[in-house]
GROMACS .gro file of C-alpha atoms in nm:
model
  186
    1UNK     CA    1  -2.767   0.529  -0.434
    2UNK     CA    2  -2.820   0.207  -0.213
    3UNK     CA    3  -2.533  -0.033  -0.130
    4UNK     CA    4  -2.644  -0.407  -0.090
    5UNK     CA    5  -2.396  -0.659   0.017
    6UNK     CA    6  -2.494  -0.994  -0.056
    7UNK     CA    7  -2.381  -1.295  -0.290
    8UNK     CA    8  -2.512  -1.240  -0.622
    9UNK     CA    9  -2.699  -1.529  -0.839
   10UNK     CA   10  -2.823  -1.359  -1.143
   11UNK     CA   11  -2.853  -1.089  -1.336
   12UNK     CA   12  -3.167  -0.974  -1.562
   13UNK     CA   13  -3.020  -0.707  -1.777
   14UNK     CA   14  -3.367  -0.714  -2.004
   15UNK     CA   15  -3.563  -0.687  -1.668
   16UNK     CA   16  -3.315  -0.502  -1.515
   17UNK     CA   17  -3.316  -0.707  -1.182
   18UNK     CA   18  -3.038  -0.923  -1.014
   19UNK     CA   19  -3.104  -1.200  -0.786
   20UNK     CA   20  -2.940  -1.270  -0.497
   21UNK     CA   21  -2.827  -1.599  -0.327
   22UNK     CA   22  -3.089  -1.534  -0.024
   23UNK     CA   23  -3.344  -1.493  -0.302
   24UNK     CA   24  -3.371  -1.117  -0.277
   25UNK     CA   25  -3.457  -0.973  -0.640
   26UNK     CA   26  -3.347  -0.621  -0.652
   27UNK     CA   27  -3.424  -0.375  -0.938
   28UNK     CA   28  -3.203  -0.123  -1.063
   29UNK     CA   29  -3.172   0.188  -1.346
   30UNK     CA   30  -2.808   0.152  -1.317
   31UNK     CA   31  -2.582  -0.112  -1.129
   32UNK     CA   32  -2.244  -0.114  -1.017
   33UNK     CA   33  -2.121  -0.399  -0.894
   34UNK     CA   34  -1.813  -0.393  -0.644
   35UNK     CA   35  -1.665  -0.767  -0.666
   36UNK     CA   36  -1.383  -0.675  -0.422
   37UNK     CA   37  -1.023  -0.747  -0.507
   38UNK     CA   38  -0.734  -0.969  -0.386
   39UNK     CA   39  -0.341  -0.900  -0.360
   40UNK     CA   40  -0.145  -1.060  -0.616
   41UNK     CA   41   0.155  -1.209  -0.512
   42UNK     CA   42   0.319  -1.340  -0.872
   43UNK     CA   43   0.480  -1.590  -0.681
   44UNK     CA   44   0.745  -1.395  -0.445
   45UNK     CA   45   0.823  -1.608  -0.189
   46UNK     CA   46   0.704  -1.462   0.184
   47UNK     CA   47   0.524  -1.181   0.016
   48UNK     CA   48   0.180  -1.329   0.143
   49UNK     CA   49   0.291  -1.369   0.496
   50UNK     CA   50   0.525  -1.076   0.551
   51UNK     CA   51   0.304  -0.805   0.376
   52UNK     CA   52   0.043  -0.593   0.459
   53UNK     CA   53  -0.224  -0.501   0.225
   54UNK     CA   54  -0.404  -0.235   0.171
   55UNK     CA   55  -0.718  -0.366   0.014
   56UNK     CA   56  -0.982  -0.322   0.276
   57UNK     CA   57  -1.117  -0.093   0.619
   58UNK     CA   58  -0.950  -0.421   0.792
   59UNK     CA   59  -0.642  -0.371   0.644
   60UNK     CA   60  -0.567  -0.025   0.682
   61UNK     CA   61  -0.656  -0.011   1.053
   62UNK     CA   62  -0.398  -0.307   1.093
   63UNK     CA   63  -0.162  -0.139   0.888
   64UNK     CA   64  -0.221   0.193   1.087
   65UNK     CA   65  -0.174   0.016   1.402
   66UNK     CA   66   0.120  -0.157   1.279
   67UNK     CA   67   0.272   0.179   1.154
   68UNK     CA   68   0.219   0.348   1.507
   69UNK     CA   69   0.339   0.071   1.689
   70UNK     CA   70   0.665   0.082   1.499
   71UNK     CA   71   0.732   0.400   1.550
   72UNK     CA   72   0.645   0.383   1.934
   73UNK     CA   73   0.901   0.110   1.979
   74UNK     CA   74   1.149   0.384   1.827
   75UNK     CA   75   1.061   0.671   2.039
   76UNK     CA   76   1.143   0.402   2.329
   77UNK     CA   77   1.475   0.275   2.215
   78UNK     CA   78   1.561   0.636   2.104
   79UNK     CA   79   1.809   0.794   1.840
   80UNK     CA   80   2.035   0.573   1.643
   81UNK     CA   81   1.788   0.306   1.574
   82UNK     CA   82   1.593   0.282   1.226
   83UNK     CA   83   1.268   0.209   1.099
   84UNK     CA   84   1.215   0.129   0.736
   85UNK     CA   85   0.908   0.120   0.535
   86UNK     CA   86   0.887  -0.025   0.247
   87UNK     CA   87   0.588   0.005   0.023
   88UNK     CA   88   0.599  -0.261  -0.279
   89UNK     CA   89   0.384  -0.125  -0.573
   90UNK     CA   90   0.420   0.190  -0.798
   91UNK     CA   91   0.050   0.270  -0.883
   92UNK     CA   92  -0.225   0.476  -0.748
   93UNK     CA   93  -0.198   0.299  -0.397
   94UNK     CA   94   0.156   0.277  -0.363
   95UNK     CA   95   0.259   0.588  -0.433
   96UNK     CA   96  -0.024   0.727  -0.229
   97UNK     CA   97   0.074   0.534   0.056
   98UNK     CA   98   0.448   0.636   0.003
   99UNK     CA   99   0.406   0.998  -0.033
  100UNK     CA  100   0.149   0.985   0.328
  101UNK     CA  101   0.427   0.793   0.524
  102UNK     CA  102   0.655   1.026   0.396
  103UNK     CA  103   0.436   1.334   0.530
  104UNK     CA  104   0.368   1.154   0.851
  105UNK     CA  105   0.762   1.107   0.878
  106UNK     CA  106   0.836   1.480   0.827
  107UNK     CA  107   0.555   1.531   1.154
  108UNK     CA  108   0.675   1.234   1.351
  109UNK     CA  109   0.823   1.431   1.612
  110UNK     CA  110   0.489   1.611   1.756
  111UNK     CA  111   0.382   1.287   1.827
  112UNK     CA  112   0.684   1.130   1.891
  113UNK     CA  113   0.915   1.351   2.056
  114UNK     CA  114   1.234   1.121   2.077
  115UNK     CA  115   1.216   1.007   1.741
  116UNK     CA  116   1.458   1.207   1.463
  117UNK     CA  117   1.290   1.202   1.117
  118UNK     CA  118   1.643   1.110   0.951
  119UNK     CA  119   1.572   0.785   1.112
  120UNK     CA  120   1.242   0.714   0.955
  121UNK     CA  121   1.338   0.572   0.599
  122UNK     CA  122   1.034   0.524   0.332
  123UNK     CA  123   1.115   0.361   0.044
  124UNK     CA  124   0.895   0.229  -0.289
  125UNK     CA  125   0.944  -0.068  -0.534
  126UNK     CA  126   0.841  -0.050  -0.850
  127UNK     CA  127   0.947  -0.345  -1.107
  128UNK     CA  128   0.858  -0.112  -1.425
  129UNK     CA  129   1.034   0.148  -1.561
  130UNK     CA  130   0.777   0.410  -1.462
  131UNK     CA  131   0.519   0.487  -1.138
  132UNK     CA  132   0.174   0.492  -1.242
  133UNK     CA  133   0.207   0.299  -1.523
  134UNK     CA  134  -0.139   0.398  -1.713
  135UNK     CA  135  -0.088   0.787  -1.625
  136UNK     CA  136   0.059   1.036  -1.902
  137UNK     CA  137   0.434   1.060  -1.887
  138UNK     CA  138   0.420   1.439  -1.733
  139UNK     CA  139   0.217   1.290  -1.431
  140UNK     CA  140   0.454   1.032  -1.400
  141UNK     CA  141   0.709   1.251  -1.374
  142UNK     CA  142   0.542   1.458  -1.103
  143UNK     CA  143   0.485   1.145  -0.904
  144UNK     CA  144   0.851   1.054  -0.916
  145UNK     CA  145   0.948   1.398  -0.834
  146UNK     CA  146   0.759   1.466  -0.574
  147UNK     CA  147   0.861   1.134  -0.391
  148UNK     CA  148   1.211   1.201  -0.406
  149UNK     CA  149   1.193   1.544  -0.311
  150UNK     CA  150   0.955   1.403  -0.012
  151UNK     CA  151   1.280   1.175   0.085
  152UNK     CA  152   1.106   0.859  -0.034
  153UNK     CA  153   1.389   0.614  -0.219
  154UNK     CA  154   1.178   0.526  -0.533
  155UNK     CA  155   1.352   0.238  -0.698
  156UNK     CA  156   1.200   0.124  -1.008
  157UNK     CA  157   1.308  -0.129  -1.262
  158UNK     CA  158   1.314  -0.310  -0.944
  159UNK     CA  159   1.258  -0.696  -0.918
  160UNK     CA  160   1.153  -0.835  -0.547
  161UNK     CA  161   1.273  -1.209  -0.499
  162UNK     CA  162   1.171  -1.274  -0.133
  163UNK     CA  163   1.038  -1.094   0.096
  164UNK     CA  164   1.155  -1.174   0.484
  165UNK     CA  165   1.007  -1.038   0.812
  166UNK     CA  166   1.244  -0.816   0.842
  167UNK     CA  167   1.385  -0.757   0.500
  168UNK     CA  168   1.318  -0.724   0.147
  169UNK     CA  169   1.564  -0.927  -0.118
  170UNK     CA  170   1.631  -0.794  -0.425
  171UNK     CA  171   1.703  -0.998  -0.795
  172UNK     CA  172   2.033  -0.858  -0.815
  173UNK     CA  173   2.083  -1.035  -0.461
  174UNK     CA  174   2.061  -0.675  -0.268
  175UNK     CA  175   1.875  -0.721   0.107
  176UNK     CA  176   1.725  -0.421   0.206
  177UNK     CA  177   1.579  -0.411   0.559
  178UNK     CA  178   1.241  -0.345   0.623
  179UNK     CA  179   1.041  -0.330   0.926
  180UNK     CA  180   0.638  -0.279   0.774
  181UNK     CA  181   0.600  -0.392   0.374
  182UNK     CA  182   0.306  -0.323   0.229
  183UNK     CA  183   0.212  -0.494  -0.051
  184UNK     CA  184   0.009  -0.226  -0.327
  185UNK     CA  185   0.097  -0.426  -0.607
  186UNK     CA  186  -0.138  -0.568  -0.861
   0.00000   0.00000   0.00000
């Protein structure tokens, strides 16, 4: 396999070549072309600037850093204080993402020794019925099961009408508080 970024111009499919905008005319046997992708917002207010995504390298060393820094500001202030994550998306990424901030809540304390695990809430938003939509019913199941047993508040049929710095508001007019969103939908 060889990976060449670049900005493509043309593709050949008879000669088997693409062209690229520096004028670099590669051949191929079989081509796979990565276009990269691009959150979708559908129009939530403050979803582009209070998210994170989780999209590119970029984005999940941010989001890492973002994550530990959170919970470092906990260990400081101590018991009684909160952190909620909020993960906004019930497909493959999402509920990835939820069920590894789950895990990495059940081990905070090795790392953080003055933070209490009951006060390290993860949460996922899901606005259909169902996680992982495309999946067959029994995996969807498993997903859903395995959250909630892992703590994580799955809450689907769920409709997001703003999105704060600090919070996450609801259709039904519910604000739920949220330190890190990540956006993994769409």
């Amino acid at each position: 396999a060889r990976f060449r970024p670049g900005e493509l111009a043309h593709i050949d499919t008879a000669a088997r070549t693409v062209t690229l905008t520096d004028g670099a005319v590669l051949g191929y046997d079989y081509l796979v072309l990565a276009t990269g992708v691009a959150a979708a917002y559908y129009g939530i207010p403050g979803a582009a600037e209070h998210t994170l995504a989780l999209y590119t390298r970029r984005d999940a060393i941010a989001l890492r850093d973002h994550i530990m820094a959170r919970l470092q500001r906990l260990d400081i202030e101590g018991h009684g204080t909160t952190v909620n994550f909020t993960v906004v998306g019930g497909g493959a990424t999402g509920v990835e993402l939820a069920g590894a901030l789950a895990e990495l809540r059940d081990a905070v304390s090795a790392t953080f020794p003055e933070v209490d695990k009951a006060d390290v809430h993860v949460r996922l938003i899901e606005m259909a019925p169902t996680l992982l939509a495309p999946f067959h019913p029994s995996l969807q199941s498993y997903a859903y099961e395995q959250l909630r047993r892992r703590g994580v508040e799955v809450l689907l049929t769920t409709k997001i009408s703003e999105i704060g710095e600090d919070r996450v508001l609801l259709a039904d007019g519910a604000e739920l508080p949220s330190d890190v969103t990540v956006w993994a939908a769409g």
